[in-house]
Structures are given as structure tokens and as C-alpha cells.
Amino acid sequence: MSDDVRTAILKASLELIDENGLRAFSMREAARRAHVSHQAPYHYFPDRESILAELVRNGFEQLHTYMSAGSTPADTAAERLERMGEAYIRFAIEHRALFRLMFRDEMVDIGHHPEAKAAADRSFHLLVEAVVGPSPSGEIADPAPILAVWSIAHGLASLELEGKLQHLFGERTPQEWKQIFSEVVRTVIPARG
Amino acid sequence: MSDDVRTAILKASLELIDENGLRAFSMREAARRAHVSHQAPYHYFPDRESILAELVRNGFEQLHTYMSAGSTPADTAAERLERMGEAYIRFAIEHRALFRLMFRDEMVDIGHHPEAKAAADRSFHLLVEAVVGPSPSGEIADPAPILAVWSIAHGLASLELEGKLQHLFGERTPQEWKQIFSEVVRTVIPARG
DNA sequence: GCTGCGCCCTGACAGTGTCAAGCCCGTCGG
DNA sequence: CCGACGGGCTTGACACTGTCAGGGCGCAGC
């Protein structure tokens, strides 16, 4: 039964940040929405950051799903990269608050939360394989091409989420943005050796 | 005289985030460091966000200095872009907390602070000119090439600041990172038409 | 029948941003 | 010379936060 409370707290926490941004999350408000006392969350999580870390872990698992859905092995490497970049950006836009949380290390220091870190590593490994081909060993000889595709996707997603693009390029429909994103990704990705 | 208090509060605020991250900032602690009461800041700023907005404005002015220092008109366009990207990333690394603050719209909503927005726009205009050449009119026909160079620089800087690069690629010296950054920037930037 | 423990509660504390009100002192009009 | 005024800063209070301390209730096992 008690897992009900745990999942209710997580659900309430995610709703809070989805509805009103990262600053809207508080343990006491999450507890209120889960209809438990302000101390009940401490029975399942050692502290505030651990609640968020669980959301981050789930987030990276969802991101993994997005990215792997976009990469069927039959295609060329360039096409896979393009679809993976689009999937990364689509995830960011469809889960705005969660994406921000996943990359804000002053809110969740991933080094303190091994399960979240493991999930993040799995997503990252998907990207590495798409760039350099299947490589079971974790070693990365040349980071530059991997960084190039990751940076472009992450940079675009970040600038969009922080409102810099609407702000500077004017309002556009989501459809138009998708078009522009594709163009940018396609412009840049074939450039790596 | 009273400007002394104002600048002392700003100085204390910047020190706080520099020393212990964005979460370390509080009005009361900044007031304490400025040796004034916890309400003195309200005499100069309407609220907490306005203090941070002033830091953001100063930050964008510094970023503008970094970027324009890297673009002397005699060079080729590609070289200018490369140096500007490096300057952008160098600014981020030399002012980690400030850079984060400048791009966190849930901490400072730039739309509510016209002076900060104006400073941000000036930096942005520098980038636009470097990509499409001098264009006094604010109109941007094709956002894709501008977005490409901005995203790569912003993505690299963000991933570095959030600790994702050390974390996944291992520890490297700042010198090595600079080398890798240059390589990435050079890989990507010539790719635009 | 007693003990222990999982599960959840109430209560308290220091810290926060912000509203309200007051105090000190230089300036200025009469 | 004196009284009102207002800029610059203060103390006090409020609701809210995360977290520590401790209690109570119901069930399992001895």
C-alpha cells in the first residue's frame, strides 16, 4: 500500500514543476497534493533532492526511449543522427520542466544519485553508438564528433526552453520550429568528418 | 553616498553565487555581507529578481566585450565565427554562475527587465552580424545558420558548466578542453552554406 | 501479552522573501 | 528659528520553506 504514497508524491512533484516551473516545487506542497502530512515524504526519500533525483532518473529513461525509437539500424549513420537529434529536442519540448531539471546540477547533483547517473549514462551511450558505431568498450578516442552533435541538440533545446528563440526570432508555430530544427540539424551533422 | 550600499549589495550578491552557486544567493545574506539590514536592499530594488536582473545585465555587457574582442573585421567570416564561439565559451567558463543566471528564465524573466533585455539583444546582434554580415535592419531572413553557431557554442558551454563533460569524458585540463572546443567549433562552423 | 517495527502524524526551529511601520537627519519654506 | 518633509535605513512581523525530534497506531512474532 505504502508505495501508493510514494508514487503519489512523485506524481504531485512532477505536476508541480510541469504546471508552474521548477521553482514551484516544494516538499510541503507535494505532500499536500498527495494528501499526506508534510513529513510523510521523509519516509520514502532522505531529502528534497532525492525526490527530484527520482524524477531525473525517470526522465532519462524516457529520453532513452525517445532516442532509441528514432534509430532503426537499417538507415545511414547521418539519418540516424538527424532523427536522434530531433528526438532529443522533441523530448525537451514535450517535457520542458523535466528536461531543465535533468540538466541543472545545482538542483540535482547527479554524482550523489547513482541510479539517476546510470540512466543518464545509458542515454549517452545511445548517442555515442550512433556517432562512432557499436563500441562495447566505454573508451572514447575522439570526443569532438560526439560533442558536436550533442552540443547542437542540447544548445537548441536549451535556447528554446529558456525562451531565447521566441524572444529573438519572433513567434512561430511548433510546426515551423520543427522545420527549422531539422534544417539546423541537417546543416551541421553531415559536417563531421 | 547611497550608491555605495547599492553597489555593495550587487557585489555581495555576485560573490555569493560565485562562491557557492546560484542557490547560495539570498537577499538577507547579501544584506548581511553589505553590512546593512535585511530590508535595505528594498530601497534600491523592488524585489529579489531585480537584484539578479542587474547582475544579468552586467553579465551580458561583459559577454559583449568578450565577443567583440574576438572579432576584428580584417579576418575571414569563418575565422571570426570561430573566435566568437571560443569567446562565448570562455566567458561561460570564467563566469560560471553568472552565465547560468543569464540563461535561467525562471530566476530572471528577462521580459520583465528591459535593461537586461537590451544588453542581451546587443550581444545577440554581434552574433547575427558575424554570421550574415553587417545588417542594420533587425530582420532575419533565415534563422538556421545563426541558430547553428549559437547552439553549438551554447550547448558546449552548458554541458561543460553542468558537469556533463568531466563526468562523461573524464577529467581534462582547461588547456585540453580549449583544444577540444576549438576542434568542435572548427568542425561545425564551416558547414553552414 | 508484550515487544518491535513499518507507516504516518504533530510540533518545533532556523532560514527565507516581503509587507508595515518607525527613526534619524539634512533641507527647505515660513 | 522652527516645523514639516522626505531620503535612507532600521526593527518587527507574517507566511512559507526544509529538516530534526518525538509520538501514536496497528500488525507480526515470540
Tab-separated table of C-alpha atoms (C1' of nucleotides) in Angstrom:
chain	number	residue	atom	x	y	z
A	1	MET	CA	0.000	0.000	0.000
A	2	SER	CA	2.660	2.422	1.019
A	3	ASP	CA	4.017	2.623	-2.499
A	4	ASP	CA	0.824	4.467	-3.272
A	5	VAL	CA	2.047	7.334	-1.137
A	6	ARG	CA	5.460	7.242	-2.731
A	7	THR	CA	4.139	7.367	-6.272
A	8	ALA	CA	1.567	9.975	-5.299
A	9	ILE	CA	4.372	12.197	-4.041
A	10	LEU	CA	6.359	11.735	-7.236
A	11	LYS	CA	3.294	12.384	-9.361
A	12	ALA	CA	2.449	15.509	-7.418
A	13	SER	CA	6.045	16.741	-7.689
A	14	LEU	CA	6.114	16.316	-11.446
A	15	GLU	CA	2.764	18.064	-11.798
A	16	LEU	CA	4.036	20.966	-9.749
A	17	ILE	CA	7.041	21.652	-11.946
A	18	ASP	CA	5.052	20.967	-15.120
A	19	GLU	CA	2.376	23.438	-14.183
A	20	ASN	CA	4.374	26.278	-12.687
A	21	GLY	CA	8.070	25.699	-13.299
A	22	LEU	CA	10.952	24.397	-11.237
A	23	ARG	CA	10.546	26.993	-8.521
A	24	ALA	CA	7.003	25.811	-7.849
A	25	PHE	CA	8.185	22.547	-6.340
A	26	SER	CA	8.241	22.236	-2.576
A	27	MET	CA	8.098	19.152	-0.418
A	28	ARG	CA	5.236	20.535	1.607
A	29	GLU	CA	3.125	21.384	-1.425
A	30	ALA	CA	3.810	17.967	-2.943
A	31	ALA	CA	2.769	16.348	0.332
A	32	ARG	CA	-0.385	18.444	0.394
A	33	ARG	CA	-1.317	17.324	-3.101
A	34	ALA	CA	-0.670	13.723	-2.119
A	35	HIS	CA	-2.964	14.200	0.899
A	36	VAL	CA	-0.335	13.315	3.457
A	37	SER	CA	1.426	15.234	6.168
A	38	HIS	CA	4.420	17.410	5.449
A	39	GLN	CA	6.725	14.758	6.921
A	40	ALA	CA	5.423	11.719	5.050
A	41	PRO	CA	7.836	12.235	2.125
A	42	TYR	CA	10.747	11.712	4.507
A	43	HIS	CA	9.652	8.141	4.927
A	44	TYR	CA	10.461	7.432	1.294
A	45	PHE	CA	13.170	9.935	0.451
A	46	PRO	CA	16.044	11.119	2.611
A	47	ASP	CA	15.710	14.712	1.480
A	48	ARG	CA	14.298	17.099	-1.064
A	49	GLU	CA	16.989	16.468	-3.660
A	50	SER	CA	16.299	12.743	-3.669
A	51	ILE	CA	12.706	13.302	-4.745
A	52	LEU	CA	13.926	15.357	-7.675
A	53	ALA	CA	16.634	12.795	-8.424
A	54	GLU	CA	13.951	10.156	-8.873
A	55	LEU	CA	12.189	12.401	-11.374
A	56	VAL	CA	15.500	12.901	-13.158
A	57	ARG	CA	16.041	9.169	-13.373
A	58	ASN	CA	12.600	8.620	-14.878
A	59	GLY	CA	13.295	11.496	-17.229
A	60	PHE	CA	16.484	9.965	-18.580
A	61	GLU	CA	14.702	6.676	-19.081
A	62	GLN	CA	12.054	8.450	-21.124
A	63	LEU	CA	14.741	10.278	-23.071
A	64	HIS	CA	16.336	6.914	-23.828
A	65	THR	CA	13.020	5.705	-25.210
A	66	TYR	CA	12.637	8.779	-27.397
A	67	MET	CA	16.159	8.465	-28.771
A	68	SER	CA	16.127	4.751	-29.434
A	69	ALA	CA	12.738	4.995	-31.141
A	70	GLY	CA	14.384	7.302	-33.660
A	71	SER	CA	17.239	4.990	-34.548
A	72	THR	CA	16.413	1.883	-36.549
A	73	PRO	CA	19.634	0.226	-37.666
A	74	ALA	CA	18.770	-0.005	-41.374
A	75	ASP	CA	19.338	3.688	-42.051
A	76	THR	CA	22.536	5.531	-42.791
A	77	ALA	CA	24.517	6.967	-39.919
A	78	ALA	CA	23.694	10.534	-40.896
A	79	GLU	CA	19.967	9.840	-40.969
A	80	ARG	CA	20.122	8.163	-37.571
A	81	LEU	CA	21.901	11.166	-36.109
A	82	GLU	CA	19.408	13.553	-37.570
A	83	ARG	CA	16.465	11.625	-36.157
A	84	MET	CA	18.163	11.262	-32.809
A	85	GLY	CA	18.788	14.996	-32.580
A	86	GLU	CA	15.161	15.628	-33.414
A	87	ALA	CA	14.065	13.124	-30.781
A	88	TYR	CA	16.270	14.838	-28.183
A	89	ILE	CA	14.744	18.206	-28.959
A	90	ARG	CA	11.234	16.808	-29.102
A	91	PHE	CA	11.693	15.303	-25.667
A	92	ALA	CA	12.897	18.640	-24.317
A	93	ILE	CA	9.878	20.477	-25.712
A	94	GLU	CA	7.341	17.895	-24.602
A	95	HIS	CA	8.803	17.741	-21.076
A	96	ARG	CA	10.074	21.250	-20.567
A	97	ALA	CA	10.367	21.405	-16.812
A	98	LEU	CA	11.687	17.866	-16.507
A	99	PHE	CA	14.372	18.440	-19.133
A	100	ARG	CA	15.579	21.504	-17.297
A	101	LEU	CA	15.680	19.607	-14.041
A	102	MET	CA	17.753	16.846	-15.649
A	103	PHE	CA	20.479	19.323	-16.585
A	104	ARG	CA	20.544	21.551	-13.519
A	105	ASP	CA	23.236	20.116	-11.343
A	106	GLU	CA	22.694	22.625	-8.565
A	107	MET	CA	19.198	21.196	-8.102
A	108	VAL	CA	20.145	17.546	-8.530
A	109	ASP	CA	23.810	16.674	-8.268
A	110	ILE	CA	23.781	13.517	-10.300
A	111	GLY	CA	27.002	12.342	-8.693
A	112	HIS	CA	25.087	11.781	-5.458
A	113	HIS	CA	22.383	9.670	-7.075
A	114	PRO	CA	23.803	6.559	-8.755
A	115	GLU	CA	20.526	5.371	-10.289
A	116	ALA	CA	19.937	8.708	-11.955
A	117	LYS	CA	23.535	8.727	-13.168
A	118	ALA	CA	23.177	5.209	-14.567
A	119	ALA	CA	20.074	6.189	-16.507
A	120	ALA	CA	21.846	9.256	-17.863
A	121	ASP	CA	24.804	7.123	-18.918
A	122	ARG	CA	22.536	4.746	-20.833
A	123	SER	CA	21.079	7.632	-22.845
A	124	PHE	CA	24.540	8.959	-23.508
A	125	HIS	CA	25.764	5.579	-24.686
A	126	LEU	CA	22.993	5.560	-27.283
A	127	LEU	CA	24.393	8.774	-28.715
A	128	VAL	CA	27.967	7.514	-28.711
A	129	GLU	CA	26.999	4.405	-30.623
A	130	ALA	CA	25.113	6.442	-33.179
A	131	VAL	CA	28.197	8.568	-33.803
A	132	VAL	CA	31.087	6.123	-33.695
A	133	GLY	CA	29.224	2.857	-34.330
A	134	PRO	CA	28.745	-0.037	-31.903
A	135	SER	CA	31.551	0.006	-29.346
A	136	PRO	CA	31.115	-2.157	-26.258
A	137	SER	CA	34.169	-0.665	-24.590
A	138	GLY	CA	33.415	2.602	-22.877
A	139	GLU	CA	36.540	4.242	-24.237
A	140	ILE	CA	36.106	7.270	-26.455
A	141	ALA	CA	39.057	8.077	-28.640
A	142	ASP	CA	37.945	11.399	-30.105
A	143	PRO	CA	35.269	13.341	-28.220
A	144	ALA	CA	34.906	16.048	-30.845
A	145	PRO	CA	32.319	14.491	-33.189
A	146	ILE	CA	30.195	13.279	-30.305
A	147	LEU	CA	30.347	16.664	-28.646
A	148	ALA	CA	29.398	18.322	-31.910
A	149	VAL	CA	26.085	16.531	-32.312
A	150	TRP	CA	25.261	16.593	-28.620
A	151	SER	CA	26.012	20.288	-28.346
A	152	ILE	CA	23.867	21.264	-31.266
A	153	ALA	CA	20.875	19.331	-29.975
A	154	HIS	CA	21.360	20.430	-26.394
A	155	GLY	CA	22.048	24.023	-27.332
A	156	LEU	CA	18.966	24.284	-29.499
A	157	ALA	CA	16.775	22.671	-26.873
A	158	SER	CA	18.153	24.884	-24.097
A	159	LEU	CA	17.784	28.110	-26.005
A	160	GLU	CA	14.235	27.195	-26.939
A	161	LEU	CA	13.242	26.280	-23.385
A	162	GLU	CA	14.749	29.412	-21.901
A	163	GLY	CA	12.647	31.473	-24.252
A	164	LYS	CA	15.567	32.958	-26.172
A	165	LEU	CA	14.303	31.865	-29.560
A	166	GLN	CA	10.717	33.124	-29.423
A	167	HIS	CA	12.197	36.190	-27.898
A	168	LEU	CA	14.677	36.927	-30.662
A	169	PHE	CA	13.186	35.323	-33.739
A	170	GLY	CA	9.554	36.064	-33.029
A	171	GLU	CA	6.641	33.737	-32.504
A	172	ARG	CA	6.478	30.679	-34.699
A	173	THR	CA	4.252	27.666	-34.606
A	174	PRO	CA	5.657	24.397	-33.215
A	175	GLN	CA	5.449	23.050	-36.757
A	176	GLU	CA	7.673	25.860	-38.036
A	177	TRP	CA	10.149	25.294	-35.238
A	178	LYS	CA	10.359	21.625	-36.054
A	179	GLN	CA	11.125	22.595	-39.626
A	180	ILE	CA	13.872	24.982	-38.559
A	181	PHE	CA	15.331	22.478	-36.108
A	182	SER	CA	15.543	19.884	-38.848
A	183	GLU	CA	17.281	22.338	-41.111
A	184	VAL	CA	19.837	23.232	-38.454
A	185	VAL	CA	20.490	19.627	-37.578
A	186	ARG	CA	20.862	18.721	-41.223
A	187	THR	CA	23.154	21.673	-41.826
A	188	VAL	CA	25.511	20.724	-39.072
A	189	ILE	CA	25.520	16.988	-38.724
A	190	PRO	CA	26.960	15.980	-42.102
A	191	ALA	CA	29.870	18.300	-41.403
A	192	ARG	CA	31.670	15.948	-39.074
A	193	GLY	CA	34.343	14.046	-40.991
B	1	MET	CA	26.765	58.045	-0.859
B	2	SER	CA	23.808	55.743	-1.009
B	3	ASP	CA	25.093	54.213	-4.213
B	4	ASP	CA	27.737	52.652	-2.027
B	5	VAL	CA	25.096	50.478	-0.443
B	6	ARG	CA	23.605	49.627	-3.804
B	7	THR	CA	26.907	48.534	-5.296
B	8	ALA	CA	27.846	46.726	-2.101
B	9	ILE	CA	24.672	44.675	-2.363
B	10	LEU	CA	25.358	43.833	-6.005
B	11	LYS	CA	28.952	42.938	-5.218
B	12	ALA	CA	27.909	40.726	-2.314
B	13	SER	CA	25.273	39.027	-4.465
B	14	LEU	CA	27.743	38.206	-7.210
B	15	GLU	CA	30.243	36.875	-4.673
B	16	LEU	CA	27.595	34.653	-3.171
B	17	ILE	CA	26.720	32.917	-6.422
B	18	ASP	CA	30.364	32.788	-7.495
B	19	GLU	CA	31.431	31.127	-4.286
B	20	ASN	CA	28.606	28.693	-3.662
B	21	GLY	CA	26.334	28.559	-6.694
B	22	LEU	CA	23.016	30.068	-7.618
B	23	ARG	CA	21.178	28.577	-4.660
B	24	ALA	CA	23.517	30.356	-2.256
B	25	PHE	CA	22.068	33.746	-3.076
B	26	SER	CA	19.579	35.244	-0.646
B	27	MET	CA	18.648	38.853	-0.093
B	28	ARG	CA	19.281	38.592	3.607
B	29	GLU	CA	22.718	37.081	3.219
B	30	ALA	CA	23.639	39.697	0.620
B	31	ALA	CA	22.442	42.404	3.002
B	32	ARG	CA	24.477	40.880	5.810
B	33	ARG	CA	27.618	40.922	3.667
B	34	ALA	CA	26.934	44.526	2.755
B	35	HIS	CA	26.599	45.354	6.467
B	36	VAL	CA	23.066	46.674	6.191
B	37	SER	CA	19.727	45.495	7.489
B	38	HIS	CA	17.715	42.826	5.711
B	39	GLN	CA	15.369	45.492	4.339
B	40	ALA	CA	17.942	47.905	2.957
B	41	PRO	CA	18.029	46.193	-0.454
B	42	TYR	CA	14.367	47.066	-0.911
B	43	HIS	CA	15.336	50.674	-1.013
B	44	TYR	CA	17.219	50.085	-4.284
B	45	PHE	CA	15.463	47.105	-5.836
B	46	PRO	CA	11.759	46.340	-5.886
B	47	ASP	CA	12.305	42.642	-5.284
B	48	ARG	CA	14.743	39.775	-5.303
B	49	GLU	CA	14.527	39.172	-9.039
B	50	SER	CA	15.511	42.755	-9.789
B	51	ILE	CA	18.814	42.329	-7.986
B	52	LEU	CA	19.587	39.303	-10.105
B	53	ALA	CA	18.398	41.114	-13.225
B	54	GLU	CA	21.011	43.775	-12.630
B	55	LEU	CA	23.692	41.099	-12.441
B	56	VAL	CA	22.340	39.624	-15.662
B	57	ARG	CA	22.544	42.967	-17.386
B	58	ASN	CA	26.164	43.425	-16.320
B	59	GLY	CA	26.841	39.888	-17.442
B	60	PHE	CA	25.546	40.476	-20.954
B	61	GLU	CA	27.618	43.613	-21.191
B	62	GLN	CA	30.714	41.637	-20.275
B	63	LEU	CA	29.759	38.943	-22.772
B	64	HIS	CA	29.503	41.629	-25.414
B	65	THR	CA	33.027	42.734	-24.574
B	66	TYR	CA	34.351	39.192	-24.813
B	67	MET	CA	32.693	38.597	-28.157
B	68	SER	CA	33.614	41.861	-29.802
B	69	ALA	CA	37.225	41.499	-28.670
B	70	GLY	CA	37.378	38.314	-30.724
B	71	SER	CA	36.121	39.829	-33.962
B	72	THR	CA	38.442	42.174	-35.784
B	73	PRO	CA	36.996	42.988	-39.195
B	74	ALA	CA	40.098	42.097	-41.235
B	75	ASP	CA	39.668	38.347	-40.876
B	76	THR	CA	37.526	35.962	-42.861
B	77	ALA	CA	33.981	35.310	-41.707
B	78	ALA	CA	34.776	31.738	-40.678
B	79	GLU	CA	37.684	32.838	-38.503
B	80	ARG	CA	35.557	35.488	-36.855
B	81	LEU	CA	32.882	32.933	-36.045
B	82	GLU	CA	35.397	30.531	-34.625
B	83	ARG	CA	36.896	33.164	-32.360
B	84	MET	CA	33.489	34.389	-31.321
B	85	GLY	CA	32.397	30.895	-30.362
B	86	GLU	CA	35.565	30.496	-28.328
B	87	ALA	CA	34.951	33.824	-26.629
B	88	TYR	CA	31.395	32.805	-25.770
B	89	ILE	CA	32.602	29.587	-24.186
B	90	ARG	CA	35.493	31.290	-22.432
B	91	PHE	CA	33.097	33.781	-20.892
B	92	ALA	CA	30.886	30.930	-19.671
B	93	ILE	CA	33.813	29.147	-18.045
B	94	GLU	CA	35.300	32.249	-16.469
B	95	HIS	CA	31.908	33.362	-15.082
B	96	ARG	CA	30.186	30.074	-14.436
B	97	ALA	CA	27.479	31.133	-12.004
B	98	LEU	CA	26.752	34.359	-13.831
B	99	PHE	CA	26.408	32.624	-17.186
B	100	ARG	CA	23.918	30.204	-15.728
B	101	LEU	CA	21.937	33.024	-14.204
B	102	MET	CA	21.822	34.824	-17.556
B	103	PHE	CA	20.096	31.845	-19.181
B	104	ARG	CA	17.747	30.747	-16.418
B	105	ASP	CA	14.490	32.466	-17.166
B	106	GLU	CA	12.753	31.065	-14.113
B	107	MET	CA	15.228	33.006	-11.975
B	108	VAL	CA	15.269	36.171	-14.068
B	109	ASP	CA	12.489	36.591	-16.580
B	110	ILE	CA	14.256	38.908	-18.983
B	111	GLY	CA	10.953	40.099	-20.378
B	112	HIS	CA	10.297	41.947	-17.123
B	113	HIS	CA	13.638	43.744	-17.123
B	114	PRO	CA	14.082	45.924	-20.207
B	115	GLU	CA	17.676	46.954	-19.480
B	116	ALA	CA	18.790	43.360	-19.149
B	117	LYS	CA	16.916	42.502	-22.332
B	118	ALA	CA	18.548	45.380	-24.188
B	119	ALA	CA	22.013	44.215	-23.138
B	120	ALA	CA	21.188	40.674	-24.240
B	121	ASP	CA	19.962	41.954	-27.588
B	122	ARG	CA	23.214	43.840	-28.173
B	123	SER	CA	25.244	40.671	-27.645
B	124	PHE	CA	22.934	38.773	-29.936
B	125	HIS	CA	23.237	41.393	-32.633
B	126	LEU	CA	27.000	40.913	-32.600
B	127	LEU	CA	26.497	37.272	-33.448
B	128	VAL	CA	23.991	37.999	-36.187
B	129	GLU	CA	26.381	40.412	-37.862
B	130	ALA	CA	29.186	37.895	-37.712
B	131	VAL	CA	27.030	35.315	-39.467
B	132	VAL	CA	25.123	37.285	-42.089
B	133	GLY	CA	27.336	40.354	-42.372
B	134	PRO	CA	26.501	43.927	-41.328
B	135	SER	CA	22.726	44.378	-41.421
B	136	PRO	CA	21.301	47.461	-39.756
B	137	SER	CA	17.741	46.220	-40.148
B	138	GLY	CA	16.739	43.821	-37.411
B	139	GLU	CA	15.085	41.434	-39.844
B	140	ILE	CA	16.483	37.928	-40.085
B	141	ALA	CA	15.607	36.072	-43.234
B	142	ASP	CA	16.949	32.627	-42.405
B	143	PRO	CA	17.479	31.766	-38.726
B	144	ALA	CA	19.121	28.416	-39.387
B	145	PRO	CA	22.789	29.431	-39.801
B	146	ILE	CA	22.627	31.787	-36.834
B	147	LEU	CA	20.993	29.147	-34.708
B	148	ALA	CA	23.625	26.653	-35.760
B	149	VAL	CA	26.595	28.603	-34.458
B	150	TRP	CA	24.772	29.866	-31.389
B	151	SER	CA	23.561	26.402	-30.477
B	152	ILE	CA	26.954	24.806	-30.760
B	153	ALA	CA	28.579	27.403	-28.547
B	154	HIS	CA	25.729	27.496	-26.057
B	155	GLY	CA	25.375	23.736	-25.987
B	156	LEU	CA	29.070	23.184	-25.344
B	157	ALA	CA	29.155	25.818	-22.640
B	158	SER	CA	26.037	24.488	-20.938
B	159	LEU	CA	27.149	20.884	-20.929
B	160	GLU	CA	30.512	21.897	-19.535
B	161	LEU	CA	29.036	24.040	-16.769
B	162	GLU	CA	26.540	21.393	-15.714
B	163	GLY	CA	29.399	18.958	-15.278
B	164	LYS	CA	28.286	16.570	-18.002
B	165	LEU	CA	31.603	16.663	-19.838
B	166	GLN	CA	34.002	15.977	-16.981
B	167	HIS	CA	31.515	13.397	-15.913
B	168	LEU	CA	31.399	11.501	-19.181
B	169	PHE	CA	34.733	12.194	-20.818
B	170	GLY	CA	36.890	12.194	-17.723
B	171	GLU	CA	38.993	14.916	-16.227
B	172	ARG	CA	40.958	17.079	-18.618
B	173	THR	CA	42.927	20.213	-18.111
B	174	PRO	CA	41.403	23.540	-19.151
B	175	GLN	CA	44.033	23.656	-21.870
B	176	GLU	CA	42.868	20.336	-23.270
B	177	TRP	CA	39.257	21.479	-23.167
B	178	LYS	CA	40.100	24.606	-25.063
B	179	GLN	CA	41.746	22.436	-27.692
B	180	ILE	CA	38.673	20.210	-27.968
B	181	PHE	CA	36.341	23.185	-28.087
B	182	SER	CA	38.313	24.682	-30.941
B	183	GLU	CA	38.165	21.426	-32.810
B	184	VAL	CA	34.404	21.142	-32.376
B	185	VAL	CA	33.803	24.725	-33.385
B	186	ARG	CA	36.031	24.341	-36.422
B	187	THR	CA	34.326	21.097	-37.375
B	188	VAL	CA	30.899	22.610	-37.345
B	189	ILE	CA	31.134	26.214	-38.333
B	190	PRO	CA	32.407	25.870	-41.916
B	191	ALA	CA	29.477	23.570	-42.595
B	192	ARG	CA	26.929	26.333	-42.976
B	193	GLY	CA	26.377	27.166	-46.647
C	1	DG	C1'	0.571	-10.083	26.219
C	2	DC	C1'	4.477	-7.801	25.271
C	3	DT	C1'	7.866	-6.002	22.021
C	4	DG	C1'	9.358	-4.219	17.886
C	5	DC	C1'	8.740	-2.062	13.704
C	6	DG	C1'	6.608	-0.012	9.469
C	7	DC	C1'	3.992	3.879	8.497
C	8	DC	C1'	2.494	8.181	9.311
C	9	DC	C1'	1.482	12.094	12.360
C	10	DT	C1'	2.082	16.741	15.148
C	11	DG	C1'	5.346	20.096	16.828
C	12	DA	C1'	9.238	22.912	16.698
C	13	DC	C1'	13.311	25.571	14.728
C	14	DA	C1'	16.022	28.486	11.793
C	15	DG	C1'	16.000	30.382	7.428
C	16	DT	C1'	13.627	32.885	3.524
C	17	DG	C1'	11.050	36.991	0.768
C	18	DT	C1'	8.087	40.584	1.604
C	19	DC	C1'	4.649	43.982	3.907
C	20	DA	C1'	4.168	47.589	7.566
C	21	DA	C1'	5.721	50.973	10.370
C	22	DG	C1'	9.081	53.913	12.557
C	23	DC	C1'	13.510	56.504	13.408
C	24	DC	C1'	17.367	59.757	12.236
C	25	DC	C1'	18.927	63.655	9.978
C	26	DG	C1'	19.673	67.122	6.353
C	27	DT	C1'	16.900	70.534	3.517
C	28	DC	C1'	13.788	73.990	2.871
C	29	DG	C1'	9.727	77.261	3.465
C	30	DG	C1'	7.773	80.376	6.742
D	1	DC	C1'	14.463	79.558	14.478
D	2	DC	C1'	11.230	76.082	13.808
D	3	DG	C1'	8.363	72.856	11.904
D	4	DA	C1'	7.217	69.818	8.074
D	5	DC	C1'	9.192	66.708	4.785
D	6	DG	C1'	11.382	63.102	2.698
D	7	DG	C1'	15.547	60.078	1.608
D	8	DG	C1'	17.974	56.340	3.703
D	9	DC	C1'	17.826	52.885	6.648
D	10	DT	C1'	16.002	50.356	10.690
D	11	DT	C1'	13.185	46.810	13.585
D	12	DG	C1'	9.150	43.883	13.671
D	13	DA	C1'	6.002	40.717	11.905
D	14	DC	C1'	3.874	37.211	8.630
D	15	DA	C1'	3.535	33.047	5.908
D	16	DC	C1'	6.296	29.855	3.841
D	17	DT	C1'	10.225	26.568	3.389
D	18	DG	C1'	13.378	22.100	4.606
D	19	DT	C1'	14.538	19.406	8.285
D	20	DC	C1'	15.119	17.432	13.238
D	21	DA	C1'	12.685	15.287	17.253
D	22	DG	C1'	9.389	12.649	19.060
D	23	DG	C1'	4.784	10.241	19.383
D	24	DG	C1'	0.935	7.167	18.134
D	25	DC	C1'	-1.343	3.297	15.785
D	26	DG	C1'	-1.684	-1.430	14.014
D	27	DC	C1'	0.240	-5.697	12.908
D	28	DA	C1'	3.990	-9.720	13.338
D	29	DG	C1'	6.390	-12.722	16.026
D	30	DC	C1'	7.742	-14.633	20.336
